[in-house]
Amino acid sequence: MLRRMLLCAVALLCVPALAHAANDKIDPATYLCAEYQTNEMVLKGQPPLFEGLQIDGYASADVNMDIASADTVHVLLGQVYLWCENRPTEPVYTVWRQLRATGPVPLGNWNAKTSTCGDMAQDMDNASGFIIWLDGYNRRLQNTSKSILNSDEDLQGFIDACMLSPSRTMLEVLQEHAK
Protein backbone atom coordinates (compact mmCIF):
# COMPACT_ATOMS: atom_id res chain seq x y z
CA MET A 1 0.00 0.00 0.00
CA LEU A 2 2.89 2.37 0.76
CA ARG A 3 4.30 1.97 -2.74
CA ARG A 4 0.87 2.68 -4.23
CA MET A 5 0.55 5.80 -2.06
CA LEU A 6 3.92 7.09 -3.21
CA LEU A 7 3.15 6.49 -6.89
CA CYS A 8 -0.15 8.32 -6.53
CA ALA A 9 1.61 11.22 -4.82
CA VAL A 10 4.00 11.55 -7.75
CA ALA A 11 1.10 11.60 -10.19
CA LEU A 12 -0.80 14.15 -8.12
CA LEU A 13 2.11 16.58 -8.01
CA CYS A 14 1.84 16.85 -11.77
CA VAL A 15 -1.78 18.00 -11.67
CA PRO A 16 -2.00 21.77 -12.27
CA ALA A 17 -5.37 22.09 -10.56
CA LEU A 18 -4.04 20.79 -7.24
CA ALA A 19 -4.11 24.23 -5.65
CA HIS A 20 -7.71 24.81 -4.74
CA ALA A 21 -9.41 25.89 -1.57
CA ALA A 22 -12.80 24.11 -1.51
CA ASN A 23 -12.81 23.80 2.29
CA ASP A 24 -9.77 21.50 2.26
CA LYS A 25 -7.67 23.79 4.44
CA ILE A 26 -6.69 22.15 7.71
CA ASP A 27 -5.02 23.32 10.88
CA PRO A 28 -1.61 21.65 10.50
CA ALA A 29 -0.91 21.86 14.23
CA THR A 30 -4.00 19.91 15.27
CA TYR A 31 -4.71 17.55 12.35
CA LEU A 32 -4.97 14.12 14.00
CA CYS A 33 -3.64 10.77 12.85
CA ALA A 34 -7.22 9.44 12.81
CA GLU A 35 -8.17 12.22 10.37
CA TYR A 36 -5.13 11.45 8.24
CA GLN A 37 -5.85 7.73 8.05
CA THR A 38 -9.55 8.17 7.33
CA ASN A 39 -9.02 10.95 4.83
CA GLU A 40 -11.14 10.48 1.72
CA MET A 41 -8.03 10.24 -0.46
CA VAL A 42 -6.47 7.54 1.74
CA LEU A 43 -9.69 5.54 1.62
CA LYS A 44 -9.44 5.71 -2.19
CA GLY A 45 -5.88 4.34 -1.98
CA GLN A 46 -4.18 7.69 -2.58
CA PRO A 47 -2.13 9.83 -0.21
CA PRO A 48 -3.65 12.98 1.33
CA LEU A 49 -1.28 15.17 -0.66
CA PHE A 50 -3.12 18.45 -0.15
CA GLU A 51 -3.00 18.03 3.63
CA GLY A 52 0.57 16.71 3.50
CA LEU A 53 1.75 19.80 1.63
CA GLN A 54 0.11 22.06 4.22
CA ILE A 55 1.65 20.18 7.14
CA ASP A 56 5.06 20.03 5.47
CA GLY A 57 5.06 23.78 4.82
CA TYR A 58 4.02 24.42 8.42
CA ALA A 59 6.70 22.09 9.81
CA SER A 60 9.33 23.50 7.46
CA ALA A 61 8.82 27.01 8.79
CA ASP A 62 9.04 25.66 12.33
CA VAL A 63 12.43 24.03 11.70
CA ASN A 64 13.82 26.83 9.49
CA MET A 65 13.84 24.92 6.21
CA ASP A 66 12.83 27.10 3.28
CA ILE A 67 12.93 24.54 0.46
CA ALA A 68 9.77 22.75 -0.62
CA SER A 69 10.58 19.29 -1.91
CA ALA A 70 8.17 16.89 -3.57
CA ASP A 71 10.55 14.05 -2.75
CA THR A 72 10.48 14.93 0.94
CA VAL A 73 6.68 15.10 1.01
CA HIS A 74 6.42 11.71 -0.75
CA VAL A 75 8.65 10.03 1.79
CA LEU A 76 7.01 11.68 4.79
CA LEU A 77 3.49 10.79 3.65
CA GLY A 78 4.37 7.11 3.89
CA GLN A 79 6.40 7.33 7.09
CA VAL A 80 3.72 9.34 8.86
CA TYR A 81 0.98 6.97 7.74
CA LEU A 82 2.83 4.04 9.33
CA TRP A 83 3.60 6.02 12.50
CA CYS A 84 -0.06 6.99 12.82
CA GLU A 85 -1.39 3.43 12.64
CA ASN A 86 -1.27 2.96 16.42
CA ARG A 87 -1.62 6.61 17.44
CA PRO A 88 -5.03 7.85 16.26
CA THR A 89 -5.26 10.66 18.82
CA GLU A 90 -1.80 12.11 18.14
CA PRO A 91 -1.41 15.15 15.90
CA VAL A 92 0.27 14.30 12.59
CA TYR A 93 2.43 17.38 13.10
CA THR A 94 4.16 15.75 16.10
CA VAL A 95 5.99 13.22 13.96
CA TRP A 96 6.09 15.30 10.77
CA ARG A 97 8.04 18.09 12.49
CA GLN A 98 10.45 15.61 14.05
CA LEU A 99 11.08 13.88 10.71
CA ARG A 100 11.52 17.21 8.92
CA ALA A 101 13.98 18.44 11.58
CA THR A 102 16.13 15.30 11.60
CA GLY A 103 15.94 14.36 7.94
CA PRO A 104 18.25 15.54 5.19
CA VAL A 105 18.00 19.11 3.95
CA PRO A 106 15.65 18.88 0.98
CA LEU A 107 16.70 19.86 -2.52
CA GLY A 108 14.37 21.68 -4.85
CA ASN A 109 13.70 24.78 -6.91
CA TRP A 110 10.88 26.17 -4.77
CA ASN A 111 12.14 28.34 -1.91
CA ALA A 112 9.82 30.13 0.50
CA LYS A 113 12.02 33.19 0.71
CA THR A 114 13.25 33.54 -2.88
CA SER A 115 10.70 32.04 -5.30
CA THR A 116 9.09 34.87 -7.23
CA CYS A 117 5.75 35.33 -8.86
CA GLY A 118 7.65 35.18 -12.15
CA ASP A 119 8.84 31.68 -11.19
CA MET A 120 5.22 30.75 -10.59
CA ALA A 121 4.11 32.10 -13.96
CA GLN A 122 6.83 30.10 -15.74
CA ASP A 123 5.93 26.80 -14.05
CA MET A 124 2.25 26.83 -13.09
CA ASP A 125 2.05 23.02 -13.21
CA ASN A 126 4.46 22.67 -10.29
CA ALA A 127 3.60 25.97 -8.63
CA SER A 128 0.18 24.72 -7.53
CA GLY A 129 1.67 22.34 -4.94
CA PHE A 130 4.12 24.99 -3.80
CA ILE A 131 1.27 27.44 -3.20
CA ILE A 132 -0.35 24.97 -0.80
CA TRP A 133 3.00 24.34 0.90
CA LEU A 134 3.77 28.07 1.09
CA ASP A 135 0.42 28.80 2.72
CA GLY A 136 1.23 26.33 5.52
CA TYR A 137 4.74 27.78 5.77
CA ASN A 138 3.36 31.30 6.12
CA ARG A 139 0.78 30.30 8.72
CA ARG A 140 3.55 28.93 10.96
CA LEU A 141 6.02 31.72 10.14
CA GLN A 142 3.48 34.42 10.99
CA ASN A 143 1.81 32.34 13.75
CA THR A 144 -1.56 33.03 12.17
CA SER A 145 -4.60 31.23 10.84
CA LYS A 146 -4.80 33.72 7.96
CA SER A 147 -4.72 31.81 4.71
CA ILE A 148 -5.25 32.11 0.97
CA LEU A 149 -6.89 28.68 1.14
CA ASN A 150 -10.03 29.93 2.88
CA SER A 151 -11.89 30.12 -0.42
CA ASP A 152 -11.34 29.79 -4.13
CA GLU A 153 -11.81 33.58 -4.37
CA ASP A 154 -8.95 34.20 -1.90
CA LEU A 155 -6.73 31.79 -3.80
CA GLN A 156 -7.56 33.39 -7.15
CA GLY A 157 -6.93 36.86 -5.68
CA PHE A 158 -3.44 35.75 -4.68
CA ILE A 159 -2.73 34.23 -8.10
CA ASP A 160 -3.99 37.34 -9.91
CA ALA A 161 -1.91 39.67 -7.71
CA CYS A 162 1.15 37.49 -8.19
CA MET A 163 0.76 37.50 -11.97
CA LEU A 164 0.80 41.31 -11.89
CA SER A 165 4.00 41.40 -9.80
CA PRO A 166 6.50 38.96 -11.34
CA SER A 167 9.54 40.36 -9.51
CA ARG A 168 8.04 40.06 -6.02
CA THR A 169 8.40 36.93 -3.93
CA MET A 170 5.38 34.69 -3.72
CA LEU A 171 5.61 34.86 0.07
CA GLU A 172 5.32 38.68 0.07
CA VAL A 173 2.23 38.57 -2.11
CA LEU A 174 0.73 35.68 -0.13
CA GLN A 175 1.16 37.57 3.15
CA GLU A 176 -0.73 40.53 1.70
CA HIS A 177 -3.60 38.36 0.47
CA ALA A 178 -4.01 35.93 3.36
CA LYS A 179 -7.31 36.69 5.10
XYZ file of C-alpha atoms in Angstrom:
179
model
C 0.000 0.000 0.000
C 2.887 2.367 0.764
C 4.296 1.967 -2.740
C 0.866 2.680 -4.232
C 0.548 5.798 -2.056
C 3.924 7.093 -3.211
C 3.154 6.493 -6.888
C -0.154 8.319 -6.534
C 1.613 11.216 -4.825
C 4.000 11.545 -7.750
C 1.102 11.603 -10.189
C -0.801 14.147 -8.118
C 2.113 16.580 -8.012
C 1.843 16.847 -11.770
C -1.778 18.001 -11.672
C -2.003 21.770 -12.268
C -5.367 22.087 -10.563
C -4.037 20.791 -7.240
C -4.106 24.231 -5.652
C -7.707 24.807 -4.740
C -9.410 25.887 -1.570
C -12.800 24.108 -1.506
C -12.806 23.803 2.291
C -9.772 21.500 2.261
C -7.672 23.791 4.445
C -6.692 22.148 7.708
C -5.023 23.324 10.884
C -1.609 21.652 10.498
C -0.906 21.858 14.232
C -4.002 19.910 15.271
C -4.715 17.550 12.348
C -4.967 14.120 14.000
C -3.644 10.771 12.846
C -7.219 9.439 12.805
C -8.172 12.218 10.366
C -5.128 11.454 8.242
C -5.845 7.734 8.048
C -9.554 8.170 7.334
C -9.022 10.955 4.827
C -11.144 10.476 1.716
C -8.030 10.242 -0.465
C -6.471 7.540 1.740
C -9.690 5.543 1.621
C -9.442 5.706 -2.186
C -5.879 4.342 -1.982
C -4.184 7.686 -2.580
C -2.134 9.834 -0.209
C -3.648 12.980 1.333
C -1.277 15.167 -0.658
C -3.123 18.449 -0.146
C -3.002 18.029 3.631
C 0.565 16.712 3.498
C 1.745 19.799 1.634
C 0.107 22.061 4.220
C 1.649 20.182 7.137
C 5.064 20.034 5.468
C 5.063 23.776 4.820
C 4.020 24.418 8.415
C 6.701 22.087 9.807
C 9.326 23.500 7.455
C 8.819 27.013 8.794
C 9.036 25.664 12.331
C 12.430 24.032 11.699
C 13.823 26.832 9.485
C 13.842 24.924 6.207
C 12.825 27.100 3.276
C 12.931 24.540 0.462
C 9.770 22.755 -0.619
C 10.577 19.287 -1.910
C 8.167 16.889 -3.571
C 10.552 14.045 -2.750
C 10.485 14.927 0.943
C 6.683 15.095 1.011
C 6.419 11.712 -0.751
C 8.653 10.028 1.792
C 7.014 11.679 4.791
C 3.489 10.794 3.648
C 4.365 7.112 3.891
C 6.401 7.332 7.087
C 3.725 9.343 8.857
C 0.983 6.971 7.741
C 2.833 4.044 9.326
C 3.599 6.025 12.503
C -0.061 6.989 12.825
C -1.389 3.432 12.639
C -1.273 2.955 16.416
C -1.618 6.610 17.440
C -5.029 7.850 16.262
C -5.260 10.662 18.817
C -1.802 12.107 18.135
C -1.410 15.153 15.901
C 0.275 14.301 12.589
C 2.425 17.381 13.104
C 4.156 15.750 16.099
C 5.987 13.215 13.964
C 6.095 15.298 10.773
C 8.035 18.094 12.490
C 10.450 15.610 14.046
C 11.079 13.878 10.708
C 11.525 17.207 8.924
C 13.975 18.440 11.576
C 16.125 15.304 11.602
C 15.940 14.356 7.935
C 18.251 15.537 5.195
C 18.004 19.109 3.947
C 15.653 18.881 0.977
C 16.701 19.859 -2.516
C 14.368 21.683 -4.848
C 13.702 24.780 -6.911
C 10.883 26.173 -4.771
C 12.137 28.338 -1.905
C 9.815 30.129 0.499
C 12.022 33.189 0.707
C 13.253 33.536 -2.878
C 10.699 32.038 -5.298
C 9.095 34.865 -7.226
C 5.751 35.332 -8.865
C 7.646 35.177 -12.152
C 8.837 31.682 -11.190
C 5.217 30.748 -10.586
C 4.110 32.101 -13.964
C 6.827 30.102 -15.737
C 5.932 26.798 -14.049
C 2.247 26.827 -13.088
C 2.050 23.019 -13.211
C 4.458 22.671 -10.293
C 3.596 25.972 -8.629
C 0.182 24.716 -7.528
C 1.666 22.336 -4.944
C 4.125 24.992 -3.805
C 1.272 27.445 -3.197
C -0.355 24.971 -0.800
C 3.000 24.338 0.898
C 3.767 28.069 1.090
C 0.423 28.795 2.719
C 1.234 26.327 5.519
C 4.739 27.777 5.771
C 3.365 31.302 6.121
C 0.778 30.301 8.718
C 3.549 28.935 10.960
C 6.019 31.716 10.136
C 3.478 34.421 10.993
C 1.812 32.342 13.750
C -1.560 33.033 12.166
C -4.601 31.230 10.837
C -4.798 33.720 7.963
C -4.723 31.815 4.707
C -5.254 32.107 0.975
C -6.888 28.680 1.145
C -10.031 29.933 2.882
C -11.886 30.116 -0.417
C -11.336 29.792 -4.135
C -11.808 33.578 -4.367
C -8.950 34.203 -1.898
C -6.729 31.789 -3.802
C -7.556 33.386 -7.151
C -6.927 36.855 -5.676
C -3.441 35.747 -4.676
C -2.726 34.228 -8.103
C -3.994 37.345 -9.909
C -1.905 39.674 -7.714
C 1.149 37.494 -8.189
C 0.759 37.498 -11.974
C 0.799 41.310 -11.891
C 4.000 41.404 -9.804
C 6.503 38.963 -11.341
C 9.538 40.355 -9.512
C 8.040 40.056 -6.018
C 8.400 36.928 -3.934
C 5.379 34.693 -3.717
C 5.614 34.861 0.073
C 5.323 38.681 0.075
C 2.226 38.573 -2.109
C 0.732 35.680 -0.127
C 1.162 37.568 3.148
C -0.728 40.529 1.697
C -3.601 38.360 0.474
C -4.014 35.926 3.364
C -7.305 36.694 5.095
